[in-house]
XYZ file of C-alpha atoms in Angstrom:
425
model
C 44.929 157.833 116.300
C 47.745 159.242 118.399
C 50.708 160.874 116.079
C 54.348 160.229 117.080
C 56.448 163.471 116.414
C 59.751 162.532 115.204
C 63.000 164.148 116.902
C 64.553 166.778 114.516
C 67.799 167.191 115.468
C 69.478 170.570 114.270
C 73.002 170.820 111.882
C 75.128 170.714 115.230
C 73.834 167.705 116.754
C 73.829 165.562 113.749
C 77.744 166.064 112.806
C 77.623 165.356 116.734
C 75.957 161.736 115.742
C 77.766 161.554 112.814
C 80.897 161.623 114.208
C 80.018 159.753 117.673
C 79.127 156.724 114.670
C 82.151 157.507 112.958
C 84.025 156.754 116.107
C 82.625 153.668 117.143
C 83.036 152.098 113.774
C 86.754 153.087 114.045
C 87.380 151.749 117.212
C 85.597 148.711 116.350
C 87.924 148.239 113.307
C 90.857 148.613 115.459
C 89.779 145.914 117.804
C 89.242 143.663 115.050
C 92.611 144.283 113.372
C 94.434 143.365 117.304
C 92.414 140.148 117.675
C 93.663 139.275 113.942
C 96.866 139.962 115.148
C 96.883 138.510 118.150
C 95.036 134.958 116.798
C 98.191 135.289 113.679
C 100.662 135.529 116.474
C 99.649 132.809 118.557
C 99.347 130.582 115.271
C 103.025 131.398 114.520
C 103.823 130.407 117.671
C 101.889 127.270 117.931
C 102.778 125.904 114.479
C 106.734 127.011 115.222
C 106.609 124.596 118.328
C 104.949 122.187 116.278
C 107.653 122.271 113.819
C 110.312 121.848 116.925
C 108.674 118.836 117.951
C 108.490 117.302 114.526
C 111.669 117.814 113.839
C 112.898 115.939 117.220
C 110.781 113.453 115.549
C 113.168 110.338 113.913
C 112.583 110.140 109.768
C 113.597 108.102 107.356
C 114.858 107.188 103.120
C 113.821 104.063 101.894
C 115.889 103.272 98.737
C 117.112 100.068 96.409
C 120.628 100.128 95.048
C 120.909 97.892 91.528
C 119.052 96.315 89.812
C 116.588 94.358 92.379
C 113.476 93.802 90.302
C 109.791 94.436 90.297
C 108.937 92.715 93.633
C 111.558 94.308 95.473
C 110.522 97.887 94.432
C 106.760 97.411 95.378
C 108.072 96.023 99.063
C 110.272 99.583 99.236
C 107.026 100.937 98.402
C 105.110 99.404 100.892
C 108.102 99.870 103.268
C 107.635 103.615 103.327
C 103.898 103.103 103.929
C 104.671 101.318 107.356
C 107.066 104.079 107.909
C 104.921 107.094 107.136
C 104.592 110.426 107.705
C 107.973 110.450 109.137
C 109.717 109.530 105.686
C 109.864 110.387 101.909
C 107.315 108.325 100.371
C 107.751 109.837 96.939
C 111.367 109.830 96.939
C 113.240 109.022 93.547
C 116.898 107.725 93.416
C 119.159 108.074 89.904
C 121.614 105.478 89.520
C 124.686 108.396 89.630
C 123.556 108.458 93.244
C 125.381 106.792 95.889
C 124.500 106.275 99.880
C 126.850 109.575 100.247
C 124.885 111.640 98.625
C 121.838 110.946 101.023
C 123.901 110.896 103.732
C 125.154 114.293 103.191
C 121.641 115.647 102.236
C 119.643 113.950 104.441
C 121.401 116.040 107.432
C 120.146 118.944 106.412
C 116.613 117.213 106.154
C 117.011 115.921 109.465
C 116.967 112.320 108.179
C 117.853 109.820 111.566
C 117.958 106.367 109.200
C 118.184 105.064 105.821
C 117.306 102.246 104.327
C 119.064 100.735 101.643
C 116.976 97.326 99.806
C 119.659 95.548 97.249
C 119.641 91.859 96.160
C 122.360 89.167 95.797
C 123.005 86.228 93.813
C 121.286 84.486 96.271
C 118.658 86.249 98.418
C 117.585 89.853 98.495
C 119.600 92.299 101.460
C 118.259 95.083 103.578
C 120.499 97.455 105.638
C 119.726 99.799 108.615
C 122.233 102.421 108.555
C 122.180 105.436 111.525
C 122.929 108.735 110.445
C 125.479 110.403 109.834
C 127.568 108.180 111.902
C 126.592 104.437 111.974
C 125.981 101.458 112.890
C 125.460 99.813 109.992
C 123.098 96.430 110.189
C 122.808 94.246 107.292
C 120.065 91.805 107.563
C 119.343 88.535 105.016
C 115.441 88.959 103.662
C 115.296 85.465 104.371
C 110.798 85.721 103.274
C 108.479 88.151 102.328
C 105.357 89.348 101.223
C 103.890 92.350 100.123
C 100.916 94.308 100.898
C 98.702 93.562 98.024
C 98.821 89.711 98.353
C 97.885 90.215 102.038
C 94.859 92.424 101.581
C 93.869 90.312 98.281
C 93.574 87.171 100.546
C 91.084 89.500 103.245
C 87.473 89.153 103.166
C 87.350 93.252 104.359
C 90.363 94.952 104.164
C 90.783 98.384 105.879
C 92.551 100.626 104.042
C 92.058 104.463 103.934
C 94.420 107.618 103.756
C 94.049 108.361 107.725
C 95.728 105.187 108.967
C 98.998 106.777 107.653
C 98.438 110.458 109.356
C 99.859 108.920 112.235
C 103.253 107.064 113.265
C 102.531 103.462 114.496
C 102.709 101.756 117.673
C 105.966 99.979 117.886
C 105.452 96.550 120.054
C 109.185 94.727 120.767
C 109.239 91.216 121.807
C 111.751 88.612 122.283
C 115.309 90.869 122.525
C 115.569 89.784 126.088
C 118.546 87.047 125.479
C 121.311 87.330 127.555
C 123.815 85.444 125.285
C 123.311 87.362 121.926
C 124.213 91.288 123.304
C 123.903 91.957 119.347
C 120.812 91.338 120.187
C 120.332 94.668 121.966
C 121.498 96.785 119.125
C 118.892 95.826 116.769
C 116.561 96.321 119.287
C 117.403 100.103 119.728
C 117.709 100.599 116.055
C 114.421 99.024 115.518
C 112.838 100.955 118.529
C 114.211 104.285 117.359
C 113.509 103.847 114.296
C 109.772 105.556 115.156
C 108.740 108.121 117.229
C 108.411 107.345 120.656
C 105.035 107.813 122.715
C 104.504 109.454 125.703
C 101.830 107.300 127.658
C 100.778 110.492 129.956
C 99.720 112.610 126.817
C 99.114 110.670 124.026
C 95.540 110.650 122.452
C 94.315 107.225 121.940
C 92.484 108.595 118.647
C 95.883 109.176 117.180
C 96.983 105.098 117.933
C 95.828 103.871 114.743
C 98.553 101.587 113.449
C 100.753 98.938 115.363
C 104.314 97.587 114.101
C 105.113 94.220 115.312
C 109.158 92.853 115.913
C 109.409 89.537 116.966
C 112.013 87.594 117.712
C 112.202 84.057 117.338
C 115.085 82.072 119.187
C 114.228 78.798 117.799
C 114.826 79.774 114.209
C 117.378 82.926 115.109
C 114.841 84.957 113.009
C 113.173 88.353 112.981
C 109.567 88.518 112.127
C 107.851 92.169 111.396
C 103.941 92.889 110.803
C 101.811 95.571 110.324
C 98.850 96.011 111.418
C 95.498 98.136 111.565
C 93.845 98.832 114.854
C 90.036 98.776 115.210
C 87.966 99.251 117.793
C 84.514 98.011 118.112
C 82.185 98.509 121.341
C 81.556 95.100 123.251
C 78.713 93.755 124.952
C 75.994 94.315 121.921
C 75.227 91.873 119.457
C 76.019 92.199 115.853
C 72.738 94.093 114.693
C 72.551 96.458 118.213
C 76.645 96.899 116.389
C 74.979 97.758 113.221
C 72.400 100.547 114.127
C 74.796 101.853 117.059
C 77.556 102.847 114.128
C 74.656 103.940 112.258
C 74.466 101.389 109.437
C 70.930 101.068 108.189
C 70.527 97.382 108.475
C 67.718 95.612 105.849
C 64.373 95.112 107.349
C 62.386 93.548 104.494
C 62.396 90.073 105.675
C 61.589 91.207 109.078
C 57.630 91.530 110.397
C 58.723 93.097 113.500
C 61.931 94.925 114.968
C 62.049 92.764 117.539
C 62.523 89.806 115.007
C 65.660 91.510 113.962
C 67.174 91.667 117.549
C 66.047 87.930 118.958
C 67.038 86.469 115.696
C 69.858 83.805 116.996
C 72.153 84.676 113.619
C 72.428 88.065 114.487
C 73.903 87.224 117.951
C 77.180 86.608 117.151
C 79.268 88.513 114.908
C 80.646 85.862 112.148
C 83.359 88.224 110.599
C 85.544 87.690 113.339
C 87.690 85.595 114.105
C 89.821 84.400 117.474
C 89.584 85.638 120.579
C 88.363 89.010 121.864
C 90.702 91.384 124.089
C 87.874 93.808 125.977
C 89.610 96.738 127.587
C 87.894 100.075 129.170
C 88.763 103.354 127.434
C 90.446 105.918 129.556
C 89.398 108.551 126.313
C 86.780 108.570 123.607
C 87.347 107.585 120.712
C 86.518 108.268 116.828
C 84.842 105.216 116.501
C 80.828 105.220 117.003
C 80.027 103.861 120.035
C 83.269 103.881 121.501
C 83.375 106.254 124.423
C 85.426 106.740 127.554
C 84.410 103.994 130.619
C 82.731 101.790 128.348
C 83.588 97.935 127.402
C 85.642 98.077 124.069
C 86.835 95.077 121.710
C 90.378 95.586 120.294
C 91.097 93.936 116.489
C 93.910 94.147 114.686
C 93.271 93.987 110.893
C 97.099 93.560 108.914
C 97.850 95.968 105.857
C 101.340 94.546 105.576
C 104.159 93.937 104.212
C 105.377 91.157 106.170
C 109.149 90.457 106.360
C 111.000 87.487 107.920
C 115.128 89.308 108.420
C 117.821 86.902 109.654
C 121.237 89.344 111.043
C 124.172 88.904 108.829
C 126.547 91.863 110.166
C 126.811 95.073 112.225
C 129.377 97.008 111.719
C 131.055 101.031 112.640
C 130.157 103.729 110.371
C 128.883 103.332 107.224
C 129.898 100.171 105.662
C 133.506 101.014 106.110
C 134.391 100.200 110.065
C 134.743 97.399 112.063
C 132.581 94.087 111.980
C 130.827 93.797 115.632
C 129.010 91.298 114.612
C 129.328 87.976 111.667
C 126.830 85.712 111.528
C 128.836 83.074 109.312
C 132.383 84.531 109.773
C 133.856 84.115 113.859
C 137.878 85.256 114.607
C 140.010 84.797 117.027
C 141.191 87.458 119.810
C 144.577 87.876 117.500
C 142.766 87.986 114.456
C 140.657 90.834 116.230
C 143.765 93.105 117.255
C 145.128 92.665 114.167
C 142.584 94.236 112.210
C 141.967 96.695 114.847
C 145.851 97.468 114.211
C 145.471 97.566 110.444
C 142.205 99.188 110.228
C 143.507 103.033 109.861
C 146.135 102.126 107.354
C 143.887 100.691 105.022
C 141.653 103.473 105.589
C 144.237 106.010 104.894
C 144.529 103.759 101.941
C 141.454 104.074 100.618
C 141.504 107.656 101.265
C 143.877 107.668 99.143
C 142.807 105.777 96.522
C 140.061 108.107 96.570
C 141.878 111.460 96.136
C 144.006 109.663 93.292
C 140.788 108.925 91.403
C 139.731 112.583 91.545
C 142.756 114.119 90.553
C 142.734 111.553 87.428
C 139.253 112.969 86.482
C 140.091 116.496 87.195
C 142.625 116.540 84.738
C 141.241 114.593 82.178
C 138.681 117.358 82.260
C 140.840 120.198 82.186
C 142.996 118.417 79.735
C 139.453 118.132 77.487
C 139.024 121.852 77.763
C 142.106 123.294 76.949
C 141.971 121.568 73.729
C 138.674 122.778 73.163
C 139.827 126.332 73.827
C 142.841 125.904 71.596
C 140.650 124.245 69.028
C 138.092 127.417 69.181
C 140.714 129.683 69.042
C 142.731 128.280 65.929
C 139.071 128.517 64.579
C 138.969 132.056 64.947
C 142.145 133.309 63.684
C 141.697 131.090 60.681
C 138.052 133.210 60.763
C 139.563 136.547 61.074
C 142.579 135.787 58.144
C 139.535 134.895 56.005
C 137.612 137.997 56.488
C 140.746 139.949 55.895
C 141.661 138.636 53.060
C 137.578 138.956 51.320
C 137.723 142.767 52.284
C 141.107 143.008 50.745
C 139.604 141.763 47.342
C 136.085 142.867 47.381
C 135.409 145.717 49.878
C 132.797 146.235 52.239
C 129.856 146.713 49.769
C 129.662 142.904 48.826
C 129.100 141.958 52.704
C 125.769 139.224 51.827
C 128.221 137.529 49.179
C 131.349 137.650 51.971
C 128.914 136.199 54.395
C 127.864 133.027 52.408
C 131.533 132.912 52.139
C 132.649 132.665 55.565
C 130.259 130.684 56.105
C 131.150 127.943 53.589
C 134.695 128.556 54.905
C 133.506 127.553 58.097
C 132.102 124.634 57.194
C 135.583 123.189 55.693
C 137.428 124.598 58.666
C 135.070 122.585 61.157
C 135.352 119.600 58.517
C 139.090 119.919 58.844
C 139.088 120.203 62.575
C 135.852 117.881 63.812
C 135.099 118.171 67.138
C 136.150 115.032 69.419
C 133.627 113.554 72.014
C 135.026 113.857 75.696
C 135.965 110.901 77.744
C 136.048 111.161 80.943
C 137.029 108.036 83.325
């Protein structure tokens, strides 16, 4: 048996060790705290350009003014699912609000477009407006329907959270008519209305959604879907579908696998229905199965809402310039210069009108105050006399009893003098 001596080091050359350890342990620590700072720094940096881009991004309020009912609130509702992330989908309006005040604070949000939902005697009314400056394009809801009689009616609906991470694919058709240049307009409202996608950069994973805007001449309409976009890998029948996305398919009437596969049900996939576009994927997708340079059917599943918009008007500004465009309403040339001519004195006018209105209100309110004031301080001379006059006849040693008594004084005083409710107009 061979013994190993062990290496006894003396006092010197263990503080020597010690202190070599010591060392490495602090320079290791220092490392560590530069990498942390270097990984926080180029975080900050990343999620600062991040924010940049996002706010280049267009966004969006989606409100009702009035009373508009039940219907029309769930299709605002479903209105800022279509147009989500880029809007405020738990946005509440009071009825003291008016398009102003989102106006005004929607700058500072970096809102791009608002959308106001009201209703009519005779059909319900939505409006496009561009902030801060106009146009303004009022459109006639000539049909609608909402998103839960649309997915109610689907065999298998696809609805989950991460469809909405996303802004949709905005598809345009039918704004090519050379006779209606109005025509244009609502095209580049409706188009900037989302983000735009860069085809050299964009990540096909991120495509989930797709917003259709169609534009029927026969019927002078505008039709808008929504849809979901699946993917599903081509060339396989439906149970090769089932085990490639990993679905565990049942096997209990089945003596063999290969009964499964040749079985001439399985060869066609029945929940489908219309044609099949097969395209080859320049990137991979999330979907199972689906990867880049292979065969890959395209579906689109709707979510809704769907909305059938007729144009009524576009006008300047917000809802206080000139009329572009009248769908029932057509003037003359003359007509045209005319109010072109008369347009800033009625909107000095109403400027007017405006300041008038405030000044009424400010003094009414000041007017409300002062005798308030004047009021509180007749109270409290008639307060003071009264205390006066009880240490005149009693002194200072019955203060309990002098007390109760000011305070039934003050009860007669505010019985003689009751206070008025304001009105303010």
């Amino acid at each position: 048996m061979v013994r190993v001596r062990k290496r006894r080091f003396s006092r010197k050359g263990k503080q020597k060790l010690a202190s070599k350890s010591f060392g490495a342990r602090i320079t290791k620590r220092v490392e560590r705290a530069e990498q942390k700072r270097d990984v926080e720094a180029l975080r900050a940096k990343v999620s600062d350009n991040v924010a940049r881009e996002l706010n280049k991004e267009p966004h969006s309020f989606i409100i009702h003014r009035g009373s508009v009912g039940r219907y029309l609130r769930e299709l605002e509702l479903d209105l800022r699912r279509v147009m989500e992330p880029f809007t405020a989908s738990k946005l509440k309006a009071l009825k003291r609000n008016n398009i102003k005040d989102f106006v005004i604070n929607g700058a500072a949000l970096g809102v791009t477009h608002l959308l106001v939902i009201t209703r009519s005697d005779t059909s319900a009314i939505m409006r496009i407006i561009r902030c801060p400056q106009g146009p303004t394009i009022t459109f006639k809801v000539v049909e609608y329907t909402l998103s839960r009689h649309i997915v109610s009616c689907m065999r298998h609906p696809v609805h989950f959270p991460q469809l909405f991470i996303t802004a949709p694919l905005v598809v345009i058709n039918g704004f090519n008519d050379t006779n209606k240049k109005h025509l244009k307009l609502v095209q580049s409202m409706f188009q900037n209305m989302f983000p735009s996608i860069n085809v050299d950069t964009v990540k096909l994973s991120q495509v989930r959604r797709c917003v259709l805007v169609n534009y029927d001449k026969e019927n002078d309409r505008i039709d808008i879907r929504h849809y979901a976009i699946k993917s599903v890998p081509s060339g396989l029948s439906k149970s090769a579908k089932k085990l490639v996305q990993s679905k565990v398919p049942n096997l209990s009437k089945y003596k063999d696998i290969s009964e499964y596969f040749l079985n001439p049900g399985q060869l066609s996939d029945s929940e489908f229905e219309g044609e099949k576009d097969e395209i080859k994927l320049p990137q991979d997708l999330k979907a199972r199965g689906c990867k880049a340079g292979q065969l890959t059917n395209i579906r689109l599943i709707e979510l809704g809402p769907r909305l059938c918009l007729s144009v009524a008007k576009i006008e300047e500004g917000i809802d206080e310039g000139e009329v572009l465009y009248h769908s029932y309403i057509t003037k003359s040339a003359k007509e045209l210069t005319d109010l072109r001519k008369d347009l800033p004195r009625r909107r000095k006018l109403k400027k007017s009108l405006e300041m008038k209105n405030e000044h009424r209100i400010i003094r009414r309110l000041q007017a409300a105050a002062d005798k308030e004031a004047s009021e509180k301080q007749e109270f409290n001379k008639m307060k003071s006399e009264l205390i006066d006059k009880q240490k005149a006849v009693t002194g200072d040693y019955e203060a309990e009893k002098s007390d109760e008594k000011i305070v039934f004084k003050h009860q007669q005083v505010s019985e003689k003098f009751p206070k008025k409710k304001r009105q303010v107009l």
